[in-house]
Short mmCIF file of C-alpha atoms in Angstrom, two decimals:
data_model
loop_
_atom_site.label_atom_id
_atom_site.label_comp_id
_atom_site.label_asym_id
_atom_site.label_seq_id
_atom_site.Cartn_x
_atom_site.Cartn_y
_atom_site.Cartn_z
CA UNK A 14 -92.27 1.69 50.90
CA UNK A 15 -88.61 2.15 49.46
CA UNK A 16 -86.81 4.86 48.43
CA UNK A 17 -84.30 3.61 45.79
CA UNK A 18 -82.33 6.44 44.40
CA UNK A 19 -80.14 4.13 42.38
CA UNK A 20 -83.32 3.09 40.40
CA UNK A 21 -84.82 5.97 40.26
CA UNK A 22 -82.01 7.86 38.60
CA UNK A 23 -81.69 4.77 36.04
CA UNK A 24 -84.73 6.79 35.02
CA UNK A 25 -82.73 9.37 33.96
CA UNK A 26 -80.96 9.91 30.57
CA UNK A 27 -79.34 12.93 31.25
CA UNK A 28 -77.59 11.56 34.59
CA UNK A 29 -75.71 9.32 32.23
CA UNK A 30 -73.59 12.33 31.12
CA UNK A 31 -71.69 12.21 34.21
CA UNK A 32 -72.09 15.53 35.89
CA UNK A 33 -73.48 15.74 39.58
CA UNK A 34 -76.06 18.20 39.25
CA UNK A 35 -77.20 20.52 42.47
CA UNK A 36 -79.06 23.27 39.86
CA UNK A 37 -82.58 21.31 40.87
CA UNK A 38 -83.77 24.97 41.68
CA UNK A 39 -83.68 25.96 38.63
CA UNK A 40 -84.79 23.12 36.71
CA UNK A 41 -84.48 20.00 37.30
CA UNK A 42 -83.71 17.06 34.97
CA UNK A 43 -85.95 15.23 33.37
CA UNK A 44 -87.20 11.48 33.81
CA UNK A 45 -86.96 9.33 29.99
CA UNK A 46 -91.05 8.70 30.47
CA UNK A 47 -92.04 12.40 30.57
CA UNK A 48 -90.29 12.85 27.27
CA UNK A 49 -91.61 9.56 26.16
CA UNK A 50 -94.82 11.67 26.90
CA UNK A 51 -94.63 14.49 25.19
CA UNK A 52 -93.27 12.80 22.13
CA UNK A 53 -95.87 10.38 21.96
CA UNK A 54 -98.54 13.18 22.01
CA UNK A 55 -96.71 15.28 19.75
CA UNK A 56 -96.18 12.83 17.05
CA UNK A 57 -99.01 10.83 17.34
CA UNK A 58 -102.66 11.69 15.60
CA UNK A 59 -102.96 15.46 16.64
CA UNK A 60 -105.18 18.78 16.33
CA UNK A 61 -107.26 21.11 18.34
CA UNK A 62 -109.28 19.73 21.21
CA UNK A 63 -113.06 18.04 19.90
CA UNK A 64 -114.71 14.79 20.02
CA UNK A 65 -114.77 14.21 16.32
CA UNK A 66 -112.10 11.57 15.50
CA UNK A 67 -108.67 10.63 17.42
CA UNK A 68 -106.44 13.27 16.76
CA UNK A 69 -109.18 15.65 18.20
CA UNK A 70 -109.60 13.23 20.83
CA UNK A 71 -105.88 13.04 22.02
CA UNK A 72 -106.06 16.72 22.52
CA UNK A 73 -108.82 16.62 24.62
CA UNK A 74 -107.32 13.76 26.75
CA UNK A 75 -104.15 15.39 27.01
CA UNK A 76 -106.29 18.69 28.68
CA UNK A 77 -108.43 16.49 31.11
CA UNK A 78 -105.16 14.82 32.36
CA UNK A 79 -103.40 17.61 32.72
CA UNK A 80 -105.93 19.47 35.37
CA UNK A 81 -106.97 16.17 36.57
CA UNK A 82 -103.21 15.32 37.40
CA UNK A 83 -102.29 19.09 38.95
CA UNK A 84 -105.49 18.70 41.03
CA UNK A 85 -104.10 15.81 42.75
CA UNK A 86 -100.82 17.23 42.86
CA UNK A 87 -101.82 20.30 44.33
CA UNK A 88 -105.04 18.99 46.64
CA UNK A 89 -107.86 21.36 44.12
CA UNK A 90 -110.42 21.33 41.92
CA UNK A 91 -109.46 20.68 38.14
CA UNK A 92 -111.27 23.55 37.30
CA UNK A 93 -109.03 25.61 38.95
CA UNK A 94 -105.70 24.39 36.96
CA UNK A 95 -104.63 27.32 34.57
CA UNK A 96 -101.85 26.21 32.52
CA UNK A 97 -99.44 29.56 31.40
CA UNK A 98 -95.89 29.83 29.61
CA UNK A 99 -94.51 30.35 32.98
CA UNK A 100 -95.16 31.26 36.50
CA UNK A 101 -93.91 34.88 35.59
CA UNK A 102 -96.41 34.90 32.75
CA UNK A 103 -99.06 34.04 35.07
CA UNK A 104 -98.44 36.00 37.45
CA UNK A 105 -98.23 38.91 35.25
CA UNK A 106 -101.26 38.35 33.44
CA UNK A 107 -103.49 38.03 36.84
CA UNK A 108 -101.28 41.06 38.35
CA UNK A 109 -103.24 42.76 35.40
CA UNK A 110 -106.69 41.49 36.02
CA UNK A 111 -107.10 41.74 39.28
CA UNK A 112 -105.83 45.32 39.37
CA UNK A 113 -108.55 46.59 37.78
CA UNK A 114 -110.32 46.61 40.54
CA UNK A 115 -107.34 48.53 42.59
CA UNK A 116 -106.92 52.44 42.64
CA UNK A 117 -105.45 54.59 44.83
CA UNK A 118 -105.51 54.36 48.69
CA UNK A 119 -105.50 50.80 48.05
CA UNK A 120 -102.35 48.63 49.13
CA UNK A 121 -100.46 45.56 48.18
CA UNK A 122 -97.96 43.60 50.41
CA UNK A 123 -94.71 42.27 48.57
CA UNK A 124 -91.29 40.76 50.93
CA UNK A 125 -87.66 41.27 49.96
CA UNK A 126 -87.87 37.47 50.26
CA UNK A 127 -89.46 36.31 47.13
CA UNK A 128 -88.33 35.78 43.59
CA UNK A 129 -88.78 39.02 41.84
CA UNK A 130 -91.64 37.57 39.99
CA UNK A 131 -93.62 37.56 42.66
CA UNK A 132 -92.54 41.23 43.29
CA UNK A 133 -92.36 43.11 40.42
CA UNK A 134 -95.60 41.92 38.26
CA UNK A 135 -97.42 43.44 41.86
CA UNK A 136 -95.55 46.53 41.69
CA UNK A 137 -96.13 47.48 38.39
CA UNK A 138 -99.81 47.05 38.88
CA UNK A 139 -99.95 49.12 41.89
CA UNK A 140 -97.78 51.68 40.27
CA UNK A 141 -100.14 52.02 36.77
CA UNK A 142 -103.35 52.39 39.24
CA UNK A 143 -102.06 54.68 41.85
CA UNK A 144 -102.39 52.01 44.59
CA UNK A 145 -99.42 51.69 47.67
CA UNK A 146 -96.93 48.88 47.90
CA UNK A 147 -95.75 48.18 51.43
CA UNK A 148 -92.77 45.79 52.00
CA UNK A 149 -92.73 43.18 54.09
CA UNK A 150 -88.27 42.08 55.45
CA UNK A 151 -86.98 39.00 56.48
CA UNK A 152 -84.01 38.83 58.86
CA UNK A 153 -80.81 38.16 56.77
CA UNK A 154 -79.21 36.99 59.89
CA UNK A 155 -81.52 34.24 60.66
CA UNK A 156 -82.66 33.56 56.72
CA UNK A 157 -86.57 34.37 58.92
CA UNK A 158 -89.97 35.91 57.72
CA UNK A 159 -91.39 35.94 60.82
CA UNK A 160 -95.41 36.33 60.58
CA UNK A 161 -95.58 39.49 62.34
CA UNK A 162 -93.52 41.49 59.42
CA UNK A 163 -96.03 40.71 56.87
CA UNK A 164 -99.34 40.83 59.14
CA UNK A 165 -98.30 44.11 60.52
CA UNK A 166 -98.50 45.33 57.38
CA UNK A 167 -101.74 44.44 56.42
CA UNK A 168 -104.72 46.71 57.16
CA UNK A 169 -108.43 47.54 56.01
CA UNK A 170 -106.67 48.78 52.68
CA UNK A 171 -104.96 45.62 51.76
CA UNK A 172 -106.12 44.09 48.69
CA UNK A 173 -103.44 41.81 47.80
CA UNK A 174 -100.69 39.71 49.50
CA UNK A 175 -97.57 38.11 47.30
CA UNK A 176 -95.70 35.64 49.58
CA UNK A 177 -93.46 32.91 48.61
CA UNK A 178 -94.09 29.49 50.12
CA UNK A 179 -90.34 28.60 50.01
CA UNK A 180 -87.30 31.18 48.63
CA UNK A 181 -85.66 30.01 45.94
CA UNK A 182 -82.65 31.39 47.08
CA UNK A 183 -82.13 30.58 50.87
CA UNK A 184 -85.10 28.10 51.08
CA UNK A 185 -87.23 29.63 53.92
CA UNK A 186 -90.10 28.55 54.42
CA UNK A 187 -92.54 31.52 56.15
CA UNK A 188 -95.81 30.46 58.00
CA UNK A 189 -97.84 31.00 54.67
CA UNK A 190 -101.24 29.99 56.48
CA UNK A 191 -101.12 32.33 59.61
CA UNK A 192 -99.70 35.36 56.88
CA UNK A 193 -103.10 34.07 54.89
CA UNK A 194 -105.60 34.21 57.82
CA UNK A 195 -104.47 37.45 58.85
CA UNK A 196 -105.33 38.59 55.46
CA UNK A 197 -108.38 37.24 55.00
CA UNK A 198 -109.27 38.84 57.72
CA UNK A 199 -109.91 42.20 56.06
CA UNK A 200 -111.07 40.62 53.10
CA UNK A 201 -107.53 40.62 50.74
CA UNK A 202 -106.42 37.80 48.65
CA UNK A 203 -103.32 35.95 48.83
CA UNK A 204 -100.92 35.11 45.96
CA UNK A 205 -98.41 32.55 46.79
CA UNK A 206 -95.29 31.51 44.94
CA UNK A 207 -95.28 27.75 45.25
CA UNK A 208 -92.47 26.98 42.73
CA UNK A 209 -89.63 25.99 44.81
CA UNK A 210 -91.73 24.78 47.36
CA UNK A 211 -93.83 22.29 45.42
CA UNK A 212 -89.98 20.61 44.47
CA UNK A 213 -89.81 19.37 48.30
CA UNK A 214 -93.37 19.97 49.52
CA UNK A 215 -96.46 18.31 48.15
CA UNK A 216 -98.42 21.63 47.63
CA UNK A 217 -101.79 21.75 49.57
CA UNK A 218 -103.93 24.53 48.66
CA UNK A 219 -106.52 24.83 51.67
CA UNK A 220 -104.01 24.05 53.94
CA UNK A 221 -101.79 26.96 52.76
CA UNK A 222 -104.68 29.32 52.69
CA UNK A 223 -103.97 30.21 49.03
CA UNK A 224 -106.46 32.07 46.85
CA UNK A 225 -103.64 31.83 44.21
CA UNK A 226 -100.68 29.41 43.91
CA UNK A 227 -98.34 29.21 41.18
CA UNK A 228 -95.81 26.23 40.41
CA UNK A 229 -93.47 25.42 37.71
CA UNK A 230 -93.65 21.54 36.84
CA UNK A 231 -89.74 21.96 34.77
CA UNK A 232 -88.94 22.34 39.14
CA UNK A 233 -90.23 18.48 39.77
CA UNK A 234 -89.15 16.80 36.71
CA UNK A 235 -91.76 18.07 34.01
CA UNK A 236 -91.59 19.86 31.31
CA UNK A 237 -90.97 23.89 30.81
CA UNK A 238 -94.04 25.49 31.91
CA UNK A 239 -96.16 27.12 34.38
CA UNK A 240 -99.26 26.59 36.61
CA UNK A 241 -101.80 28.28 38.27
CA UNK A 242 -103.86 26.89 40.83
CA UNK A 243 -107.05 28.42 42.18
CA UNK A 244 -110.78 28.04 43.34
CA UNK A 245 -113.05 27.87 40.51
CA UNK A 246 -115.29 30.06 41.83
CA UNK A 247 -112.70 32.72 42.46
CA UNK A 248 -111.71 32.55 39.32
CA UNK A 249 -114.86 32.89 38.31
CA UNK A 250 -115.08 36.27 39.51
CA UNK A 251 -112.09 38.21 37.50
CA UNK A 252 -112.68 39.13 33.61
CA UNK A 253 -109.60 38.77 31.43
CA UNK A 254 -109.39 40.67 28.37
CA UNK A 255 -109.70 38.12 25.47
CA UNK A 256 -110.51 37.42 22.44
CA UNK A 257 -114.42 37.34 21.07
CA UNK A 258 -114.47 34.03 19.91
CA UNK A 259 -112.75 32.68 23.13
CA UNK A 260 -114.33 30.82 25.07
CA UNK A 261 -115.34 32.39 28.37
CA UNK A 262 -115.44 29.73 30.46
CA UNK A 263 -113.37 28.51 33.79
CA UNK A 264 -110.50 28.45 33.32
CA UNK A 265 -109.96 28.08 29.82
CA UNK A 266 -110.89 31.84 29.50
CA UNK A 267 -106.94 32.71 30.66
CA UNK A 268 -105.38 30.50 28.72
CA UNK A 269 -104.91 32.49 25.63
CA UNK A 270 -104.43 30.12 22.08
CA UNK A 271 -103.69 26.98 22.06
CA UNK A 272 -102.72 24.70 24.36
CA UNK A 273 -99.38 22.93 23.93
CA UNK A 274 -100.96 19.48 24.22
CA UNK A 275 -97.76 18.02 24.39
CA UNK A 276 -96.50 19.78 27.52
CA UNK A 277 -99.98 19.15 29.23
CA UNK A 278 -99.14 15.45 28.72
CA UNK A 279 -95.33 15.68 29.68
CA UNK A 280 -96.85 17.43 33.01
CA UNK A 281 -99.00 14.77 33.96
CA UNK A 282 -96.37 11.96 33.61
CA UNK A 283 -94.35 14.30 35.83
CA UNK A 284 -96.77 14.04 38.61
CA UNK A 285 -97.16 10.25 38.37
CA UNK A 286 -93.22 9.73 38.57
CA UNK A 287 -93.59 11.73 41.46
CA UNK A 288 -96.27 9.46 42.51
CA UNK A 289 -94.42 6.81 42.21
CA UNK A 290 -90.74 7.70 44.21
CA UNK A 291 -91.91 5.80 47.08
CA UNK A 292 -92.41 2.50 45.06
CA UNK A 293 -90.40 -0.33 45.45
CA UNK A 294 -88.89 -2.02 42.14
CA UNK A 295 -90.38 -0.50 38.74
CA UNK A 296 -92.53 1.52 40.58
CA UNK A 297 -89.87 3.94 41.45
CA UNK A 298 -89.59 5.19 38.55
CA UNK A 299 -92.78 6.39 37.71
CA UNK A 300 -94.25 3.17 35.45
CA UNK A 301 -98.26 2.55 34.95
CA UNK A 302 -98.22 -0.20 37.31
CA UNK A 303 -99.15 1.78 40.15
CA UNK A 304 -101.47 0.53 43.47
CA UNK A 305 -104.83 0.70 42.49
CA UNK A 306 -105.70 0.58 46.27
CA UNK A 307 -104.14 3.82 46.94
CA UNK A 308 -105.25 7.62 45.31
CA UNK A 309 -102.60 9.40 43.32
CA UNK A 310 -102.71 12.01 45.97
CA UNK A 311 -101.96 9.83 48.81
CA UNK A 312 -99.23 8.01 46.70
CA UNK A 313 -97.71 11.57 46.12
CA UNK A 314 -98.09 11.75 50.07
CA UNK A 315 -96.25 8.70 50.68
CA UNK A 316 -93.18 10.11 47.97
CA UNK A 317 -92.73 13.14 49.34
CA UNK A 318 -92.34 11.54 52.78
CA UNK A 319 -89.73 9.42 51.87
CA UNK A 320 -88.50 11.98 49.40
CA UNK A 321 -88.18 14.31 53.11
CA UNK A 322 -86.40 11.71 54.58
CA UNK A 323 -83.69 10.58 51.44
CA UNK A 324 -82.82 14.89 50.89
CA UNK A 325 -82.65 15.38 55.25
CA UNK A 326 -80.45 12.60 55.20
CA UNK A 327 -77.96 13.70 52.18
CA UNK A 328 -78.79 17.26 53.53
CA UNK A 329 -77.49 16.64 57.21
CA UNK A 330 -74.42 14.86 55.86
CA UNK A 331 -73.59 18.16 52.84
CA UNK A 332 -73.60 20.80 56.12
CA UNK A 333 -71.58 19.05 58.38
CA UNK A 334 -68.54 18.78 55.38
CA UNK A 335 -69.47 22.52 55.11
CA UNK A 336 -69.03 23.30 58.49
CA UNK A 337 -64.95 21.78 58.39
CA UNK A 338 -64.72 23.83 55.53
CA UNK A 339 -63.19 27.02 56.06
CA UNK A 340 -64.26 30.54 55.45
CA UNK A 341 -67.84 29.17 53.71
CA UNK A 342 -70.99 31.02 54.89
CA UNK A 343 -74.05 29.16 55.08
CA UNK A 344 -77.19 32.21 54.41
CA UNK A 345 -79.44 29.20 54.55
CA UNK A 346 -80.06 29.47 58.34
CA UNK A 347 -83.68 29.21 58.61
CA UNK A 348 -86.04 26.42 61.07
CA UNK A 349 -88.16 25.65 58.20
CA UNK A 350 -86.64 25.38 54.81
CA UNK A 351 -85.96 23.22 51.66
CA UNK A 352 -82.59 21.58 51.05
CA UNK A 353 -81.26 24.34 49.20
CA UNK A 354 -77.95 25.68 50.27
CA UNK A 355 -76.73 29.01 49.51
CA UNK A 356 -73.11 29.73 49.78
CA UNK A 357 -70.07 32.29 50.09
CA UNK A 358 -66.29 32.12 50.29
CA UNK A 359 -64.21 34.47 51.92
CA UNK A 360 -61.64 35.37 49.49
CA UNK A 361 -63.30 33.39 46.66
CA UNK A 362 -65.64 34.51 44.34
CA UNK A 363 -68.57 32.60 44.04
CA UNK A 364 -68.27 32.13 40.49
CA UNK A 365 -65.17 31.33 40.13
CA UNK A 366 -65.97 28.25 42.55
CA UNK A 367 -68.48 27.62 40.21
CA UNK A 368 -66.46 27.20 37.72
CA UNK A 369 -64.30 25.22 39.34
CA UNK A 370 -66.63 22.71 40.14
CA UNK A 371 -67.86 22.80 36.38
CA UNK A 372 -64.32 21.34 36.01
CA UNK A 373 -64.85 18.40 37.62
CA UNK A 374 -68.23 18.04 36.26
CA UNK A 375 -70.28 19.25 39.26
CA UNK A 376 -72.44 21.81 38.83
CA UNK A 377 -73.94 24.25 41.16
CA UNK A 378 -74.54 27.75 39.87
CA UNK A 379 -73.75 31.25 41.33
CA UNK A 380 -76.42 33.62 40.80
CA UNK A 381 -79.02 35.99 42.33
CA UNK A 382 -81.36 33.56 40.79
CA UNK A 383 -83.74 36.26 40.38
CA UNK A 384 -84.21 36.61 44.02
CA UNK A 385 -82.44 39.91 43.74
CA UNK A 386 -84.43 41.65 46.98
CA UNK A 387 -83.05 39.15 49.30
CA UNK A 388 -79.57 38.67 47.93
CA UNK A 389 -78.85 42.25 48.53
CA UNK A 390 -80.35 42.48 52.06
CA UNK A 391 -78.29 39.27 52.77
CA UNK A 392 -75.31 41.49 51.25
CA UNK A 393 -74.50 39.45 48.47
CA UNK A 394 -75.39 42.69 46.10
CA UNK A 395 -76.37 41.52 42.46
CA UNK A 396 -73.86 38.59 42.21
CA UNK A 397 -75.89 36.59 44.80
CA UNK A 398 -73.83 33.37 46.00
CA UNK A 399 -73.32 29.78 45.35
CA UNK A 400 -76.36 27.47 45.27
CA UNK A 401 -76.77 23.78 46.02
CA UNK A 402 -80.04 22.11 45.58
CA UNK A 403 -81.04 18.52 45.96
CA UNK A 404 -83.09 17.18 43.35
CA UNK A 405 -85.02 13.65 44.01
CA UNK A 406 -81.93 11.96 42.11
CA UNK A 407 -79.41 13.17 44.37
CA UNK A 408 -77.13 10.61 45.85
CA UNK A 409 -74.52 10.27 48.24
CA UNK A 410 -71.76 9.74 45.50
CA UNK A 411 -73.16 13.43 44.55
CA UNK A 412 -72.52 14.68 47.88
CA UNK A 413 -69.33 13.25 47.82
CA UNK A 414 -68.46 14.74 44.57
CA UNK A 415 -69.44 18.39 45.96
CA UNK A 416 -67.44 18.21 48.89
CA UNK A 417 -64.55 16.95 47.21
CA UNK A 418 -64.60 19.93 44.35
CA UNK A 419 -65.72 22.28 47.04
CA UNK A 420 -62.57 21.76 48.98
CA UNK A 421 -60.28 21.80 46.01
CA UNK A 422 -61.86 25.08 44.87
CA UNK A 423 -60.92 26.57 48.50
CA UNK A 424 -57.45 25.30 48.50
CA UNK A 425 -58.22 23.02 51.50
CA UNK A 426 -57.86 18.43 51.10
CA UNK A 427 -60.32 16.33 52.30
CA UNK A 428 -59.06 13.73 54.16
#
């Protein structure tokens, strides 16, 4: 199976505009067939879901797909697919539900690692009930959560742990399913943040040992939204405050109004470009004719492995410049972690490098990025550093490009 970047970013409008783009991890852009997508169900014969004629019909379709696609995608039941505004949203919603059940004595375990919406939603809770948050560190000189500083943590009083699979900022990865048996344990759930992850790892949600995981398909080339992914018969279990009329079934009963049908279908045509990054000719870039032979979930497993081995390859290549760069600090030290770079200059500013990247029509944003726990432990305060993600259109000319401006910026030629 091929990997050909060159045709897949032909699927690309936006690359046409010339810039080399490394701000993947926080949005990446989007393929011409996912907006073909959402167009098509937006303008075509639409209204609320039924089975009485096709506008009805579309909406319905556009639903089914939707779960049936982020089921695939994310190795669960489609009744466990709860679409939200955002991954915030959803995590602030369920932060409210399940605390209902919390009160004081009872704890919750939050790391200075994660994005702070997968802090702050769980602090807020434990704050309004009376219940303890506990706070789990990562090293800032090795970029490591190592097991033992969340599971130490955890006791007969746990009732929740929040745990990114993969920081958005510095791209650890932590051990996600030993931190989740060691909670289970003594009966607590586990809420992972799975948005940056699910951008370089095909999301698994057994294998992480997830009660919760939420992604954000506008991270892997779909359109602004969020997702949560569950068990069905966990979800079953927690009571939202809703309306009367709503329905109160699984999972519909958290998805408050209308679904944005249009969205739901841009999503799904997200997961079957992803699907399809592996195929050789047309195939790369996402097009119907797919192999019948194979599942979508093991053609996602087949384009993530050679999506692993196209970003490790650019990846190797972008830290070795770095490294003949000088006074650049690499915080992205960890074993395990995404291709996501984090950077500061001795004597630069970070965002004045940005800016002069954005110059020569790179861009790579300076930022917290909302990780703001773990950019001041790394001592980066509130202005965070420089970031540099690869994205599944990434290229070498890209790479070039960075390395070039990056130099320039610093005062220092490449040869």
């Amino acid at each position: 199976m091929a990997y050909d970047v060159a045709h897949i970013r032909s699927g690309f409008p936006s690359l046409e505009s010339g810039w080399a783009q490394f701000d993947g991890p926080g949005g990446t852009q989007t393929p011409r067939v996912v907006g073909e997508a959402v167009a098509s169900v937006l303008t075509g014969p639409l209204s609320n879901r039924g089975t009485i004629g096709v506008s009805e019909e579309r909406a319905e379709a556009a639903v089914h797909g939707f779960r049936l696609a982020m089921a695939d995608f994310a190795n669960a039941h489609p009744r466990g697919i709860v679409h939200g505004r955002s991954a915030t949203q959803l995590t602030y919603d369920f932060a409210r539900h399940l605390s209902k059940g919390w009160g004081e004595g009872d704890e919750v375990i939050v790391t200075s690692l994660d994005h702070d919406s997968n802090i702050r939603p769980w602090v807020q809770a434990a704050e309004r009930v009376g219940a303890t948050v506990r706070w789990a560190e990562f090293d800032p000189s090795t970029g490591e959560l190592p097991v033992e500083a969340v599971t130490s943590l955890i006791g007969e009083r746990t009732r929740l742990v929040a745990v990114t699979a993969a920081s958005n900022l510095i791209g650890t990865m932590p051990d996600v399913a030993a931190i989740a048996s060691a909670a289970h344990a003594v009966g607590a759930l586990v809420w992972v943040d799975g948005v940056h992850f699910s951008a370089h790892e095909l999301p698994d949600l057994d294998a992480l040992g997830a009660d919760f995981l939420t992604c954000s398909p506008y991270k892997f080339l779909g359109p602004h939204c969020g997702v949560l992914v569950s068990r069905p018969e966990l979800l079953e279990t927690i009571a939202p405050d809703k309306l009367l009329p709503a329905t109160d079934v699984v999972p519909e009963r958290f998805e408050f109004g209308t679904l944005p049908y249009e969205l739901l279908a841009g999503v799904t045509a997200a997961v079957d470009v992803l699907a399809g990054l592996a195929a050789s000719g047309p195939d790369a870039a996402g097009s119907e004719a797919t192999d019948a032979a194979h599942s979508r979930r093991e053609r996602l497993q087949a384009s993530y492995a050679a999506l692993h081995e196209h970003e490790e390859r650019l990846w190797l290549r972008l830290e070795a410049a770095l490294a003949e760069l000088p006074g650049v600090t690499l915080h992205s030290r960890a074993d395990r972690r995404t291709p996501t770079l984090l950077l500061s200059f001795a004597g630069h500013e970070a965002s004045v490098v940005t800016e002069r990247l954005a110059a020569g029509r790179v861009l790579a944003p300076s930022s917290n990025f909302y990780a703001l726990e773990a950019s001041r432990r790394l001592g980066l305060g509130d202005a965070g550093g420089l970031r540099v993600g690869l994205a599944p259109y990434t290229d070498d000319d890209d790479i070039d490009r960075l390395v070039a401006g990056l130099a320039a910026a610093l005062g220092t030629p490449v040869e």
